Amino acid sequence: MSAPSREEASKEEREEEEEEGNRLLVVEDEEGLEVAYEAGEKILVTDFEFDSIDDSTVPPFSWNKLWLFTGPGFLMSIAFLDPGNLEGDLQAGAIAGYSLLWLLMWATFMGLLIQLLSARLGVATGRHLAELCKDEYPNWARLLLWFMAELALIGADIQEVIGSAIAIQILSRGFFPLWAGVLITASDCFFFLFLENYGVRKLEAAFAVLIATMALSFAWMFGDAKPNGKELLMGILLPRLSSKTIRQAVGVVGCVIMPHNVFLHSALVQSRKVDPNKKGRVQEAINYYSIESSAALSVSFMINLFVTTVFAKGFYGTKQANSIGLVNAGQYLEEKYGGGAFPILYIWGIGLLAAGQSSTITGTYAGQFIMGGFLDLRLKKWLRALITRSFAIVPTIIVAVVFNRSEASLDVLNEWLNVLQSMQIPFALIPLLTLVSKEHIMGTFRVGPILERVAWTVAGLIIVINGYLLLDFFLSEVNGVLLGLLACSSTVAYVAFIVYLVSRSGVLPSSWVNRLPKGFSSTGN
């Protein structure tokens, strides 16, 4: 048989296999199993030249394939650029100057490690974190994990929507009040649904435009500010930390891990069609996603660097440094850097709007996966998105009306929301590290002992740092015997649940687990 005829026969066989795979996925879907993406929505990654390679062999690197795998990492990176992170950046710059840039870099590396593990879980199992948690934990723990994930998502979404509303207020010269900006931002749910109807790549392209808008806006501000290059380089390379900047340092690290983003990334990687039974293809997908996620977080690091540097140059050591926040940042920038052909106030507003809009859409996306995975809901996408969006928009409108009295009240709200999200971090990290370490779930793609120890060390560091933030906040904000008792009892229950999750992870020595109360180390459902 001639070479062309062999290629044609091979192509026909591949098409039959793809049709069979689609049919099986549709059958699974009809049987009531929740899936992140329907079979017809997934992007088919083909490489006809190397399709004949053994399934256990990883095909050679291909730029075309890297392009096809590019997308999920950039959607994930948006959580590193949401309005809450931008506020942390500007406060770190204004109060600590350039001295915390090294921490921003290393915090981004820690975030990258966690997100790579999330992507690894999704590719190797063909399921996302919320779905796997549903099977791994008993019903009471599953529902509690879902509740915690929803709380974290609502807290993040309120910050993101308020950030967008502030940007709309800036760009409209105060014509739209905060609550009106919230309603306008809420409509992004329908924009998201509209884009999704045209395929995953169209949605990813829209996010690429928003990220590019942020990058250009904040790079423009960086150029206008003309920061000191020597001080900037020293800030990145020379670790420095003082007692006066400890709170900002904790905030920089605490902003890196967004609980809902850990769930989101494990679902986003399933937008590409990868057969979990073909080890070579799974490893190939993990490799490409690692490259893509690293590139995406490099971009997010540069954007965060621009924001921190602009406010370090303009406000470090000034009397405004301790009072600057997301609400008044535009006003301070205008006073410091003036107007010009294109006033910096509006450049800041455009960048902030891009950050808020993109992060609220990914929040809607994450909410669908979290709700669908934990509860195994069989709802149409538009209905699930509407429910998810309502969970956040209703409290956000209330917040916008109640807290729109002064800048100080919005700053207090932001502190409470940061605490709310910090509290939820263990309930995303611990299940993730538990699942990626189990051979019966990951197979040959379970993490090795060295990577497992590094991951648990990073997770432990992040949890301890956020624990410090919680302790500092409650010591300064909780007054009175009744509130103190409530805080203490809640803390006991909170720590007990964390201990329960860790006891099921297999990371503790068996002698320690045996000393725990009966039922803590149970693996039954």
Coordinates of C-alpha atoms in Angstrom, one line a residue:
M1 CA 0.0 0.0 0.0
S2 CA 1.3 3.5 -0.9
A3 CA 2.2 6.1 1.8
P4 CA -0.7 8.4 0.9
S5 CA -3.2 5.6 1.3
R6 CA -1.8 4.7 4.7
E7 CA -2.1 8.3 5.8
E8 CA -5.7 8.4 4.6
A9 CA -6.5 5.2 6.4
S10 CA -4.9 6.5 9.6
K11 CA -6.8 9.7 9.3
E12 CA -10.1 7.8 9.0
E13 CA -9.3 5.6 12.0
R14 CA -8.5 8.8 14.0
E15 CA -11.8 10.4 13.0
E16 CA -13.7 7.2 14.0
E17 CA -11.9 7.2 17.4
E18 CA -12.8 10.9 17.9
E19 CA -16.5 10.2 17.0
E20 CA -16.5 7.3 19.4
G21 CA -14.9 9.4 22.2
N22 CA -17.5 12.2 21.6
R23 CA -20.3 9.6 21.7
L24 CA -19.0 8.1 25.0
L25 CA -18.8 11.6 26.5
V26 CA -22.3 12.4 25.5
V27 CA -23.6 9.2 26.9
E28 CA -21.8 10.0 30.2
D29 CA -23.5 13.4 30.1
E30 CA -26.9 11.9 29.5
E31 CA -26.5 9.6 32.5
G32 CA -26.4 12.6 34.7
L33 CA -22.6 13.1 35.4
E34 CA -21.5 16.7 35.7
V35 CA -18.8 17.7 33.2
A36 CA -16.8 20.9 33.0
Y37 CA -17.1 21.0 29.2
E38 CA -19.4 19.1 26.8
A39 CA -17.7 16.9 24.3
G40 CA -18.5 19.3 21.4
E41 CA -17.1 22.3 23.3
K42 CA -13.6 20.9 23.7
I43 CA -10.7 22.0 21.5
L44 CA -9.2 19.1 19.6
V45 CA -5.4 19.2 19.6
T46 CA -4.1 17.2 16.6
D47 CA -0.7 16.5 15.4
F48 CA -1.0 14.2 12.3
E49 CA 2.8 13.9 11.9
F50 CA 3.2 12.2 15.4
D51 CA -0.2 10.6 15.9
S52 CA 1.3 7.2 15.2
I53 CA 3.7 7.5 18.2
D54 CA 3.1 5.1 21.0
D55 CA 0.5 6.4 23.6
S56 CA 3.1 6.2 26.4
T57 CA 5.6 8.5 24.5
V58 CA 5.5 12.3 24.7
P59 CA 5.5 13.8 21.2
P60 CA 8.2 16.4 20.4
F61 CA 7.6 20.1 21.3
S62 CA 5.6 22.0 18.8
W63 CA 4.9 25.8 18.7
N64 CA 1.6 25.1 17.0
K65 CA 0.5 22.9 19.8
L66 CA 1.6 25.3 22.4
W67 CA -0.6 27.9 20.8
L68 CA -3.6 25.5 20.9
F69 CA -3.0 24.9 24.6
T70 CA -2.6 28.6 25.3
G71 CA -5.7 30.1 27.0
P72 CA -6.5 28.5 30.4
G73 CA -3.4 29.9 32.1
F74 CA -4.2 33.4 31.1
L75 CA -7.8 33.1 32.3
M76 CA -6.3 31.8 35.6
S77 CA -3.9 34.7 35.8
I78 CA -6.6 37.2 36.0
A79 CA -7.2 36.4 39.7
F80 CA -3.7 37.7 40.3
L81 CA -4.8 41.0 38.7
D82 CA -8.2 41.6 40.3
P83 CA -9.0 44.9 42.0
G84 CA -8.3 43.4 45.5
N85 CA -4.7 42.6 44.3
L86 CA -4.3 46.0 42.7
E87 CA -5.2 47.7 46.0
G88 CA -2.7 45.5 47.8
D89 CA -0.1 46.5 45.2
L90 CA -0.7 50.2 45.5
Q91 CA -0.7 50.1 49.4
A92 CA 2.5 48.1 49.4
G93 CA 4.1 50.6 47.1
A94 CA 2.9 53.7 49.0
I95 CA 3.8 52.4 52.4
A96 CA 6.8 50.1 51.8
G97 CA 8.2 51.7 48.6
Y98 CA 10.3 49.3 46.5
S99 CA 11.3 47.1 49.4
L100 CA 8.6 44.4 48.9
L101 CA 9.1 43.8 45.2
W102 CA 11.2 40.7 46.0
L103 CA 8.3 39.3 48.0
L104 CA 5.9 40.0 45.2
M105 CA 8.2 37.9 42.9
W106 CA 8.5 35.0 45.2
A107 CA 4.8 35.1 46.1
T108 CA 4.1 34.8 42.4
F109 CA 6.3 31.7 42.2
M110 CA 4.4 30.2 45.1
G111 CA 1.1 30.9 43.3
L112 CA 2.5 29.3 40.1
L113 CA 3.4 26.1 42.0
I114 CA -0.2 25.8 43.4
Q115 CA -1.8 26.5 40.0
L116 CA 0.4 24.0 38.2
L117 CA -0.7 21.4 40.7
S118 CA -4.3 22.4 40.0
A119 CA -3.8 22.0 36.2
R120 CA -2.0 18.7 36.7
L121 CA -5.0 17.4 38.7
G122 CA -7.5 18.4 36.0
V123 CA -5.5 16.9 33.1
A124 CA -4.5 13.7 34.7
T125 CA -8.0 12.8 36.0
G126 CA -10.2 14.4 33.4
R127 CA -12.2 16.0 36.3
H128 CA -11.9 19.2 38.2
L129 CA -11.2 19.8 41.9
A130 CA -14.8 20.3 43.0
E131 CA -16.0 17.1 41.3
L132 CA -13.1 15.1 43.0
C133 CA -13.9 16.6 46.4
K134 CA -17.5 15.4 46.1
D135 CA -16.2 11.8 45.8
E136 CA -13.3 12.1 48.3
Y137 CA -15.1 13.5 51.3
P138 CA -18.3 12.5 53.2
N139 CA -21.4 14.5 52.6
W140 CA -21.1 16.8 55.6
A141 CA -17.5 17.7 54.7
R142 CA -18.4 18.1 51.0
L143 CA -21.2 20.5 51.8
L144 CA -19.0 22.5 54.2
L145 CA -16.2 22.7 51.6
W146 CA -18.8 23.9 49.0
F147 CA -20.1 26.5 51.5
M148 CA -16.5 27.8 52.2
A149 CA -15.8 28.0 48.4
E150 CA -18.9 29.9 47.8
L151 CA -18.1 32.3 50.7
A152 CA -14.6 32.9 49.2
L153 CA -16.1 33.5 45.7
I154 CA -18.7 36.0 47.0
G155 CA -16.0 37.9 48.9
A156 CA -13.8 38.0 45.8
D157 CA -16.7 39.0 43.6
I158 CA -17.7 41.8 45.8
Q159 CA -14.2 43.3 45.6
E160 CA -14.1 42.8 41.9
V161 CA -17.5 44.3 41.2
I162 CA -16.9 47.3 43.5
G163 CA -13.5 47.8 41.7
S164 CA -15.3 47.9 38.4
A165 CA -18.0 50.3 39.8
I166 CA -15.2 52.6 41.0
A167 CA -13.7 52.6 37.5
I168 CA -17.0 53.4 35.9
Q169 CA -17.5 56.2 38.4
I170 CA -14.0 57.6 37.5
L171 CA -14.5 57.3 33.7
S172 CA -18.0 58.8 33.9
R173 CA -16.7 61.8 36.0
G174 CA -19.0 60.8 38.8
F175 CA -22.2 60.6 36.7
F176 CA -22.8 56.9 37.7
P177 CA -23.0 56.3 41.5
L178 CA -21.4 53.2 42.9
W179 CA -24.6 51.1 43.0
A180 CA -25.3 51.9 39.3
G181 CA -21.7 50.8 38.4
V182 CA -22.5 47.5 40.3
L183 CA -25.6 46.9 38.1
I184 CA -23.6 47.7 34.9
T185 CA -20.9 45.3 35.9
A186 CA -23.5 42.6 36.7
S187 CA -24.4 42.6 33.0
D188 CA -21.0 41.0 32.2
C189 CA -22.7 37.7 33.0
F190 CA -24.7 38.0 29.8
F191 CA -21.7 39.1 27.9
F192 CA -19.9 36.0 29.1
L193 CA -22.8 33.8 28.0
F194 CA -22.9 35.5 24.6
L195 CA -19.1 34.8 24.0
E196 CA -19.3 31.3 25.3
N197 CA -21.9 30.4 22.6
Y198 CA -19.1 31.2 20.0
G199 CA -16.6 28.7 21.5
V200 CA -13.9 28.7 24.1
R201 CA -11.3 30.4 21.9
K202 CA -13.5 33.4 21.4
L203 CA -13.9 33.8 25.2
E204 CA -10.1 33.4 25.6
A205 CA -9.5 36.0 22.9
A206 CA -11.7 38.5 24.8
F207 CA -9.7 37.9 28.0
A208 CA -6.5 38.4 26.1
V209 CA -7.8 41.9 25.0
L210 CA -8.7 42.7 28.6
I211 CA -5.2 41.6 29.9
A212 CA -3.5 43.6 27.1
T213 CA -5.6 46.6 28.1
M214 CA -4.4 46.3 31.7
A215 CA -0.8 45.8 30.6
L216 CA -0.8 48.9 28.3
S217 CA -2.6 51.1 30.9
F218 CA -0.3 50.3 33.8
A219 CA 2.8 50.3 31.6
W220 CA 1.8 53.8 30.4
M221 CA 1.5 54.9 34.1
F222 CA 4.9 53.2 34.8
G223 CA 6.4 55.3 31.9
D224 CA 4.9 58.5 33.2
A225 CA 6.1 57.9 36.7
K226 CA 9.7 57.4 35.6
P227 CA 10.7 55.2 38.6
N228 CA 14.3 54.9 39.8
G229 CA 15.8 51.9 38.0
K230 CA 18.5 51.2 40.6
E231 CA 16.0 51.1 43.5
L232 CA 13.6 49.0 41.5
L233 CA 16.3 46.4 40.7
M234 CA 17.4 46.4 44.4
G235 CA 13.8 45.9 45.5
I236 CA 13.5 42.8 43.3
L237 CA 16.9 41.2 44.2
L238 CA 17.5 42.3 47.8
P239 CA 15.1 40.8 50.4
R240 CA 14.1 43.5 53.0
L241 CA 11.4 43.5 55.7
S242 CA 10.8 45.8 58.6
S243 CA 8.3 45.9 61.4
K244 CA 6.6 48.8 59.8
T245 CA 5.8 47.0 56.6
I246 CA 4.9 43.5 58.0
R247 CA 1.2 44.0 57.3
Q248 CA 1.8 45.0 53.7
A249 CA 4.1 42.0 53.3
V250 CA 1.4 39.7 54.6
G251 CA -1.1 41.3 52.2
V252 CA 1.2 40.7 49.2
V253 CA 1.5 37.0 50.0
G254 CA -2.1 36.6 51.0
C255 CA -3.3 38.0 47.7
V256 CA -1.5 35.4 45.7
I257 CA -3.8 32.4 46.4
M258 CA -7.5 33.0 45.6
P259 CA -9.4 29.9 46.7
H260 CA -11.9 30.0 43.8
N261 CA -8.9 30.2 41.4
V262 CA -7.6 26.8 42.5
F263 CA -10.9 25.2 41.6
L264 CA -11.2 27.2 38.4
H265 CA -7.8 26.2 36.8
S266 CA -8.4 22.5 37.3
A267 CA -11.6 22.9 35.2
L268 CA -10.3 25.3 32.6
V269 CA -7.6 22.8 31.4
Q270 CA -10.3 20.4 30.4
S271 CA -11.3 22.7 27.5
R272 CA -8.7 20.8 25.5
K273 CA -9.5 17.2 24.5
V274 CA -6.9 15.0 26.2
D275 CA -7.5 11.3 26.7
P276 CA -6.5 10.5 30.4
N277 CA -5.8 6.9 29.3
K278 CA -3.0 8.0 27.0
K279 CA 0.0 8.8 29.3
G280 CA 2.1 10.4 26.6
R281 CA -0.7 12.8 25.7
V282 CA -1.4 13.6 29.3
Q283 CA 2.2 14.4 30.0
E284 CA 2.4 16.5 26.9
A285 CA -0.7 18.5 28.0
I286 CA 0.9 19.0 31.5
N287 CA 4.1 20.3 29.8
Y288 CA 2.3 22.8 27.6
Y289 CA 0.1 24.0 30.4
S290 CA 3.2 24.5 32.6
I291 CA 4.8 26.7 29.9
E292 CA 1.6 28.6 29.3
S293 CA 0.8 29.2 33.0
S294 CA 4.4 30.4 33.6
A295 CA 4.1 32.9 30.7
A296 CA 0.7 34.1 32.0
L297 CA 1.9 34.7 35.5
S298 CA 5.1 36.4 34.2
V299 CA 2.7 38.9 32.6
S300 CA 0.7 39.3 35.7
F301 CA 3.8 39.8 37.8
M302 CA 4.9 42.6 35.4
I303 CA 1.5 44.3 35.7
N304 CA 1.6 44.1 39.5
L305 CA 5.1 45.4 39.4
F306 CA 4.0 48.4 37.4
V307 CA 1.3 49.3 39.9
T308 CA 3.5 48.9 43.0
T309 CA 6.3 50.9 41.4
V310 CA 4.1 53.8 40.3
F311 CA 2.7 54.3 43.8
A312 CA 6.1 53.7 45.4
K313 CA 7.6 56.5 43.2
G314 CA 4.7 58.9 43.8
F315 CA 3.7 58.3 47.5
Y316 CA 6.3 56.5 49.5
G317 CA 7.2 58.7 52.5
T318 CA 4.4 61.2 51.9
K319 CA 1.5 62.0 54.3
Q320 CA -1.0 60.4 51.9
A321 CA 0.8 57.0 52.0
N322 CA -1.3 55.6 54.8
S323 CA -4.6 56.8 53.6
I324 CA -4.5 55.8 49.9
G325 CA -6.8 53.0 48.7
L326 CA -8.7 51.9 45.7
V327 CA -11.4 54.6 46.0
N328 CA -9.1 57.6 46.2
A329 CA -6.1 56.3 44.2
G330 CA -7.2 58.0 41.0
Q331 CA -7.6 61.3 42.7
Y332 CA -4.1 61.1 44.3
L333 CA -2.6 60.1 41.0
E334 CA -4.1 63.1 39.2
E335 CA -2.8 65.4 42.0
K336 CA 0.7 63.9 41.8
Y337 CA 1.2 63.5 38.1
G338 CA -1.2 66.0 36.6
G339 CA -3.3 65.9 33.5
G340 CA -1.4 65.9 30.2
A341 CA -2.7 64.9 26.8
F342 CA -4.3 61.8 28.3
P343 CA -4.8 62.3 32.1
I344 CA -3.4 59.5 34.3
L345 CA -6.7 59.4 36.2
Y346 CA -8.4 58.0 33.1
I347 CA -5.6 55.6 32.3
W348 CA -5.9 54.2 35.9
G349 CA -9.7 54.0 35.4
I350 CA -9.4 52.0 32.1
G351 CA -6.9 49.6 33.7
L352 CA -9.0 49.2 36.8
L353 CA -12.2 48.6 34.7
A354 CA -10.4 45.9 32.6
A355 CA -9.2 44.2 35.8
G356 CA -12.7 44.3 37.4
Q357 CA -14.6 43.2 34.3
S358 CA -12.2 40.3 33.5
S359 CA -12.1 39.1 37.1
T360 CA -15.9 39.2 37.6
I361 CA -16.4 37.1 34.4
T362 CA -13.8 34.5 35.6
G363 CA -15.6 34.6 39.0
T364 CA -18.9 33.6 37.2
Y365 CA -17.0 30.9 35.4
A366 CA -15.5 29.5 38.7
G367 CA -18.9 29.7 40.4
Q368 CA -20.4 27.4 37.8
F369 CA -17.7 24.8 38.2
I370 CA -17.8 25.0 42.0
M371 CA -21.6 24.7 42.3
G372 CA -21.9 22.1 39.5
G373 CA -19.0 20.0 40.9
F374 CA -19.8 19.9 44.6
L375 CA -23.6 19.6 44.1
D376 CA -23.7 17.7 40.8
L377 CA -26.3 20.1 39.5
R378 CA -27.8 19.4 36.1
L379 CA -28.7 23.0 35.1
K380 CA -28.5 24.8 31.8
K381 CA -25.4 27.0 31.7
W382 CA -27.3 30.3 31.5
L383 CA -29.4 29.4 34.5
R384 CA -26.4 28.2 36.6
A385 CA -24.5 31.4 35.6
L386 CA -27.6 33.5 36.6
I387 CA -27.7 31.8 40.0
T388 CA -24.0 32.1 40.6
R389 CA -24.0 35.8 39.6
S390 CA -27.0 36.5 41.9
F391 CA -25.1 35.0 44.8
A392 CA -22.6 37.8 44.5
I393 CA -24.5 40.7 43.0
V394 CA -27.3 40.9 45.6
P395 CA -24.9 41.3 48.5
T396 CA -22.7 43.6 46.5
I397 CA -25.6 46.0 45.8
I398 CA -26.5 46.0 49.5
V399 CA -22.8 46.7 50.3
A400 CA -22.6 49.5 47.7
V401 CA -25.6 51.3 49.2
V402 CA -24.6 50.8 52.8
F403 CA -20.8 51.5 52.5
N404 CA -20.9 54.2 49.9
R405 CA -21.0 56.9 52.6
S406 CA -17.2 57.4 52.8
E407 CA -13.9 56.2 51.6
A408 CA -13.1 54.9 55.1
S409 CA -16.1 52.7 55.2
L410 CA -15.1 51.0 51.9
D411 CA -11.6 50.5 53.2
V412 CA -13.1 48.7 56.3
L413 CA -15.2 46.6 54.0
N414 CA -12.2 45.6 52.0
E415 CA -10.3 44.5 55.1
W416 CA -13.2 42.3 56.1
L417 CA -13.4 40.8 52.6
N418 CA -9.7 40.1 52.7
V419 CA -10.2 38.3 56.0
L420 CA -13.1 36.3 54.6
Q421 CA -11.0 35.1 51.7
S422 CA -8.0 34.4 53.8
M423 CA -10.1 32.1 56.0
Q424 CA -11.1 30.0 53.0
I425 CA -7.6 29.3 51.7
P426 CA -7.0 26.0 53.6
F427 CA -10.2 24.6 52.2
A428 CA -8.9 24.8 48.7
L429 CA -5.2 24.1 49.2
I430 CA -5.5 21.0 51.5
P431 CA -7.9 19.1 49.3
L432 CA -5.8 19.9 46.2
L433 CA -2.6 18.7 47.8
T434 CA -4.4 15.6 49.2
L435 CA -5.7 14.6 45.8
V436 CA -2.6 15.2 43.7
S437 CA -0.6 13.0 46.2
K438 CA -2.9 9.9 45.9
E439 CA -1.9 7.2 43.4
H440 CA -5.5 5.8 43.0
I441 CA -6.6 9.2 41.8
M442 CA -3.6 10.5 39.8
G443 CA -2.1 7.2 38.7
T444 CA 1.5 7.6 37.5
F445 CA 1.0 11.4 37.5
R446 CA 0.8 11.7 41.3
V447 CA 3.4 14.2 42.6
G448 CA 6.7 12.8 43.8
P449 CA 7.8 12.9 47.5
I450 CA 10.1 16.0 47.0
L451 CA 7.5 18.0 45.1
E452 CA 4.9 16.9 47.7
R453 CA 7.0 18.2 50.6
V454 CA 7.7 21.5 48.7
A455 CA 4.0 21.9 48.0
W456 CA 3.0 21.3 51.6
T457 CA 5.7 23.6 52.8
V458 CA 4.5 26.4 50.5
A459 CA 0.8 25.7 51.5
G460 CA 1.7 25.7 55.1
L461 CA 3.6 29.0 54.8
I462 CA 0.7 30.6 53.0
I463 CA -1.8 29.3 55.6
V464 CA 0.4 30.6 58.5
I465 CA 0.8 34.0 56.9
N466 CA -2.9 34.3 56.4
G467 CA -3.4 33.1 59.9
Y468 CA -1.3 36.0 61.1
L469 CA -3.4 38.3 59.1
L470 CA -6.6 36.9 60.7
L471 CA -5.1 37.1 64.2
D472 CA -4.0 40.7 63.7
F473 CA -7.3 41.7 62.4
F474 CA -9.4 40.0 65.1
L475 CA -7.2 41.4 67.9
S476 CA -7.8 44.9 66.6
E477 CA -11.4 44.6 65.6
V478 CA -13.1 42.2 68.0
N479 CA -14.2 43.9 71.2
G480 CA -16.5 42.8 74.0
V481 CA -17.0 39.5 75.8
L482 CA -19.8 38.2 73.6
L483 CA -17.9 38.8 70.4
G484 CA -14.8 37.4 71.9
L485 CA -16.6 34.1 72.9
L486 CA -18.1 33.9 69.4
A487 CA -14.7 34.4 67.8
C488 CA -13.1 31.8 70.1
S489 CA -15.7 29.1 69.5
S490 CA -15.7 29.8 65.7
T491 CA -11.9 29.5 65.8
V492 CA -12.0 26.1 67.5
A493 CA -14.5 24.7 64.9
Y494 CA -12.4 26.2 62.1
V495 CA -9.1 24.7 63.3
A496 CA -10.9 21.3 64.0
F497 CA -12.1 21.2 60.3
I498 CA -8.6 22.0 59.1
V499 CA -7.1 19.2 61.3
Y500 CA -9.8 16.8 59.9
L501 CA -8.8 17.6 56.3
V502 CA -5.1 17.3 57.0
S503 CA -5.7 13.9 58.8
R504 CA -7.2 12.6 55.6
S505 CA -4.3 13.8 53.4
G506 CA -1.8 11.1 54.4
V507 CA 0.8 13.8 55.1
L508 CA 0.8 13.2 58.9
P509 CA 2.7 10.3 60.5
S510 CA 0.3 7.4 61.3
S511 CA 1.2 7.7 65.0
W512 CA -0.2 11.2 65.0
V513 CA -3.3 10.3 63.1
N514 CA -4.0 7.5 65.6
R515 CA -4.1 9.9 68.4
L516 CA -6.8 12.0 66.9
P517 CA -10.5 11.5 67.9
K518 CA -12.3 8.6 66.3
G519 CA -13.6 9.5 62.8
F520 CA -11.0 12.2 62.0
S521 CA -8.9 9.9 59.8
S522 CA -11.7 8.0 58.3
T523 CA -11.6 7.7 54.6
G524 CA -15.1 6.4 54.1
N525 CA -17.9 8.4 52.5

